XYZ file of C-alpha atoms in Angstrom:
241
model
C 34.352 73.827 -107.566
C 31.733 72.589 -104.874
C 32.902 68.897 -105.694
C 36.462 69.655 -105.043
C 36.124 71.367 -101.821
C 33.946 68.166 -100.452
C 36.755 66.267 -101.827
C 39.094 68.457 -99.487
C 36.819 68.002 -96.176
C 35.876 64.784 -96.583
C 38.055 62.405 -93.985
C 39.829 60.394 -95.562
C 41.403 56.567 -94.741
C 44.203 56.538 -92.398
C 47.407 57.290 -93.612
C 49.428 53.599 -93.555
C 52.354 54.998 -93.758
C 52.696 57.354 -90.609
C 56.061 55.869 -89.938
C 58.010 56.793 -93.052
C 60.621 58.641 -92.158
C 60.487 59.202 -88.349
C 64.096 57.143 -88.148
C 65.952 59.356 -90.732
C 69.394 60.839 -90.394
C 68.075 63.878 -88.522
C 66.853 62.301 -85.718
C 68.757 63.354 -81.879
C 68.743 62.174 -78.894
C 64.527 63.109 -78.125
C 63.562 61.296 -81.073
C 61.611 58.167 -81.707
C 64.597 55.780 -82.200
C 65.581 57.279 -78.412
C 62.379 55.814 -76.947
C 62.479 52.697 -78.850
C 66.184 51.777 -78.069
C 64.662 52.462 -74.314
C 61.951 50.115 -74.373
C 63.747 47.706 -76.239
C 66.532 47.714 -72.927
C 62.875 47.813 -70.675
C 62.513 44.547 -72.204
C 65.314 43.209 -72.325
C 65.750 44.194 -68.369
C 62.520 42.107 -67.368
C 63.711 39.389 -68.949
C 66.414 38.877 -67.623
C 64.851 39.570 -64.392
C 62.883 36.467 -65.104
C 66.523 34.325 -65.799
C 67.662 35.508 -62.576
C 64.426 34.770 -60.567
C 64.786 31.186 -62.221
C 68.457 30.321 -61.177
C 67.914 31.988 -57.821
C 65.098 29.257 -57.644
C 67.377 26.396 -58.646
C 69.721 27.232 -56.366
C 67.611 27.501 -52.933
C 65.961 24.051 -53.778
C 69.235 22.469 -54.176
C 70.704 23.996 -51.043
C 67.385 22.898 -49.500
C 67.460 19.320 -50.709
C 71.565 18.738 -49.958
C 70.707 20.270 -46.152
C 68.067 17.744 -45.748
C 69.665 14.559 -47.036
C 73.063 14.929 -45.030
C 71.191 15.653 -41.528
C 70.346 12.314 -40.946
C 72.280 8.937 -42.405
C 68.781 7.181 -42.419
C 67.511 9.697 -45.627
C 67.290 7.877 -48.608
C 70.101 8.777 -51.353
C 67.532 9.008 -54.141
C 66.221 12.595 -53.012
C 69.257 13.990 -54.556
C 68.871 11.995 -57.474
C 65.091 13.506 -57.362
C 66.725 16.748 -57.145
C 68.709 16.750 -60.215
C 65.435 16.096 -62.223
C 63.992 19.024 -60.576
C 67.168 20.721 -61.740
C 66.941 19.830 -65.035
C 63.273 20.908 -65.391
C 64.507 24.365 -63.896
C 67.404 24.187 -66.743
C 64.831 23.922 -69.171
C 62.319 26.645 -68.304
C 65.640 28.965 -68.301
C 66.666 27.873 -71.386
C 63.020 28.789 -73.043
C 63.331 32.219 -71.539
C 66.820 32.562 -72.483
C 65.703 32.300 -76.308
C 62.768 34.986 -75.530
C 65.579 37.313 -73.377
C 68.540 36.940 -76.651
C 65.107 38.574 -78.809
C 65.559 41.627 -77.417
C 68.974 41.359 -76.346
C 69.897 41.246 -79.935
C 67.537 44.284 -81.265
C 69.730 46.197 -78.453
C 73.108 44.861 -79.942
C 71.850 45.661 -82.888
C 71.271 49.438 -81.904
C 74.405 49.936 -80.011
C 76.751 48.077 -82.306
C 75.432 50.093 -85.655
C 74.329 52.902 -84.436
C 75.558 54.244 -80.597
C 79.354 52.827 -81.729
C 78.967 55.017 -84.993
C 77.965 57.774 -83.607
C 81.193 57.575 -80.954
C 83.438 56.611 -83.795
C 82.656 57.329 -87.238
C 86.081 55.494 -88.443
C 85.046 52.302 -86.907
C 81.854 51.893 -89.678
C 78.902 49.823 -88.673
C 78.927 46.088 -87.816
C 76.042 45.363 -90.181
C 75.077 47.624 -93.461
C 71.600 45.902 -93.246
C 70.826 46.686 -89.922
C 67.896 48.809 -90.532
C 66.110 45.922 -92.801
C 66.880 43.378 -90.915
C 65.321 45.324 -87.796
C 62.343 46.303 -89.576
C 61.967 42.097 -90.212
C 62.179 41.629 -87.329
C 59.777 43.773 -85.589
C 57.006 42.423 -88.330
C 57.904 39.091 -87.877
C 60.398 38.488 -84.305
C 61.659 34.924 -83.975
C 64.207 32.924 -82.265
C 67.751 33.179 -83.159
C 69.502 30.562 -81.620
C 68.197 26.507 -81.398
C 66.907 25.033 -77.682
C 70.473 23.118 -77.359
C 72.516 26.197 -77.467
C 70.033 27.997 -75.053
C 70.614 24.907 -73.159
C 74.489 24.914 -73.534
C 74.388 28.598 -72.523
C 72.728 28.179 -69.280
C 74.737 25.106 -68.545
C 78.184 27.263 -68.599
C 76.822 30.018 -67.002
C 74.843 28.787 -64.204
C 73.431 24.741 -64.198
C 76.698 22.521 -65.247
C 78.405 23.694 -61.534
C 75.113 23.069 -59.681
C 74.558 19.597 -61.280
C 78.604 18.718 -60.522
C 78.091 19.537 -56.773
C 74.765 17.097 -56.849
C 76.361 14.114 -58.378
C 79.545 14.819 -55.473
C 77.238 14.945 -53.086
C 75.051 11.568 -54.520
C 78.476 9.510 -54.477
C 79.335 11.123 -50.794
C 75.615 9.639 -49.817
C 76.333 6.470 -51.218
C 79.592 5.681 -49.828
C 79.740 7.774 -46.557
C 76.108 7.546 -45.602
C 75.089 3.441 -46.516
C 76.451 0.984 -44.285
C 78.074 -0.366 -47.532
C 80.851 1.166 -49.601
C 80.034 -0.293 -52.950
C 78.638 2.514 -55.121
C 77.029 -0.379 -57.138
C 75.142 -1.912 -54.418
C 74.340 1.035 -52.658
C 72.892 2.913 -55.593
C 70.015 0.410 -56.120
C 65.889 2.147 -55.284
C 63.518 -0.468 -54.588
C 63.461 -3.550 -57.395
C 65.697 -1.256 -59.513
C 69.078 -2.783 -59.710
C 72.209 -0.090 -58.491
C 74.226 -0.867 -61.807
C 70.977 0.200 -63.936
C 70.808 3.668 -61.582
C 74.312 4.171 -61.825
C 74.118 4.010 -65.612
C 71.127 6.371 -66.068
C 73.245 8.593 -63.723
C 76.030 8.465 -66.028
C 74.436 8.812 -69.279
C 72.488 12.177 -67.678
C 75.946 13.629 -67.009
C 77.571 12.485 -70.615
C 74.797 14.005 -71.864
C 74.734 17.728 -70.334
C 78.233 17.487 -70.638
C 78.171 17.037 -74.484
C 75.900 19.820 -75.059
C 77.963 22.322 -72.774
C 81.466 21.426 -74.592
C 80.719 20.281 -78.055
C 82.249 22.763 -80.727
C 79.483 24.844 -82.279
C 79.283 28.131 -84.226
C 77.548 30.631 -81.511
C 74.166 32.216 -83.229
C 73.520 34.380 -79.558
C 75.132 37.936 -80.682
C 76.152 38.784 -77.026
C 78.227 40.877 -75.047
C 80.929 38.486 -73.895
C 80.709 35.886 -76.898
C 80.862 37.463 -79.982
C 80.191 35.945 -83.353
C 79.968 36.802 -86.860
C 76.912 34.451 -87.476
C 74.072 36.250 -85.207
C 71.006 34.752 -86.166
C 69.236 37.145 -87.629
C 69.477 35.768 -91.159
C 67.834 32.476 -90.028
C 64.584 31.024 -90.942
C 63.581 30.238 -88.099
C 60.177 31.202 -86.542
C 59.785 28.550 -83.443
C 57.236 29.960 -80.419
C 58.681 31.083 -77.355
């Protein structure tokens, strides 16, 4: 009897299973799930925060650098050229937080497309009857679900593509408005570097960007305004942020 009741009071390990069952079918609107849907759109909020501050960056430097080439004719036309690297580097950072940001975007589709939509409209079912597992994956494990070229391709449409058209305009304008000669080929040339070998890198920049923006693809991103039936959260994937 003594051994039995030192069995009761002494403390045992800690129970590894505290969670089991806090997300069950009884749950309301103070639960758990309520305060983890919230942080998730916390998240979600500061990282796109960090997009924003990004473009908003971009797009100051580029005003800057445009303002200062075209107020004299004696500034040098490779300072834009100099500004669509800085551009690109810009495009890149973005698209590495854009593949952080779609981690918790797509825990928050997740939530409101199998769970808030039900809830509104039982007849409409739920998007995904794995949702819950593939969640629960994700939280032990969270990777990207979409490649670096289709973050890239993303930004690109949204936000880069326009800015890097209205840098090559204003190139050519600088080239044949601003030289004392017209020939773009000529004109073009910085230091021993011929014009035609400028021109060409030019050229094969644009193909380039404009290849990953248009090319057909099957969207992974499970967003608002592009939806897709291939999400992402089935792949392998585990790359670092």
């Amino acid at each position: 009897m003594r051994d039995e009741q030192e069995q009761i009071d002494a403390p045992g390990p800690a129970d590894s299973h505290i969670g089991e069952g806090l997300f069950d079918e009884t749950m309301g609107p103070g639960s758990s799930f309520a305060h983890l849907y919230r942080g998730e759109i916390h998240r979600m909020k500061l990282w796109r925060e960090r997009l924003d501050r990004t473009s908003n960056w971009a797009i100051t430097l580029m005003a800057g650098i445009l303002t200062w080439s075209f107020s004299a004719q004696t500034h040098p036309h490779y300072i834009i050229l100099l500004g669509v690297v800085t551009l690109s580097i810009f495009l890149c950072i973005e698209a590495r937080r854009f593949r952080a940001y779609d981690i918790w975007r797509s825990r928050v589709r997740m939530f409101q497309q199998n769970v808030f939509a039900y809830a509104l409209d039982p007849e409409g079912g739920v998007v995904d009857e794995n949702w819950r597992q593939k969640l629960g994956n994700d939280y032990r494990m969270p990777n990207m679900k979409m490649s670096f070229e289709e973050a890239l391709a993303h930004r690109l449409r949204r936000v880069y593509l326009p800015l890097f058209v209205v840098m090559l305009v204003a190139w050519v304008i600088q080239l044949t408005a601003y030289t004392d000669t017209a020939n773009l080929l000529v004109s073009a040339g910085i230091g021993s570097i011929p014009g035609t070998v400028v021109t060409g890198l030019v050229a094969t920049f644009y193909v380039g960007i404009t290849a990953i923006t248009f090319r057909p693809r099957n969207w992974k991103v499970n967003g608002e305004l592009i939806p897709s039936d291939v999400t992402g959260w089935n792949r392998p994937e585990r790359d670092e942020a």
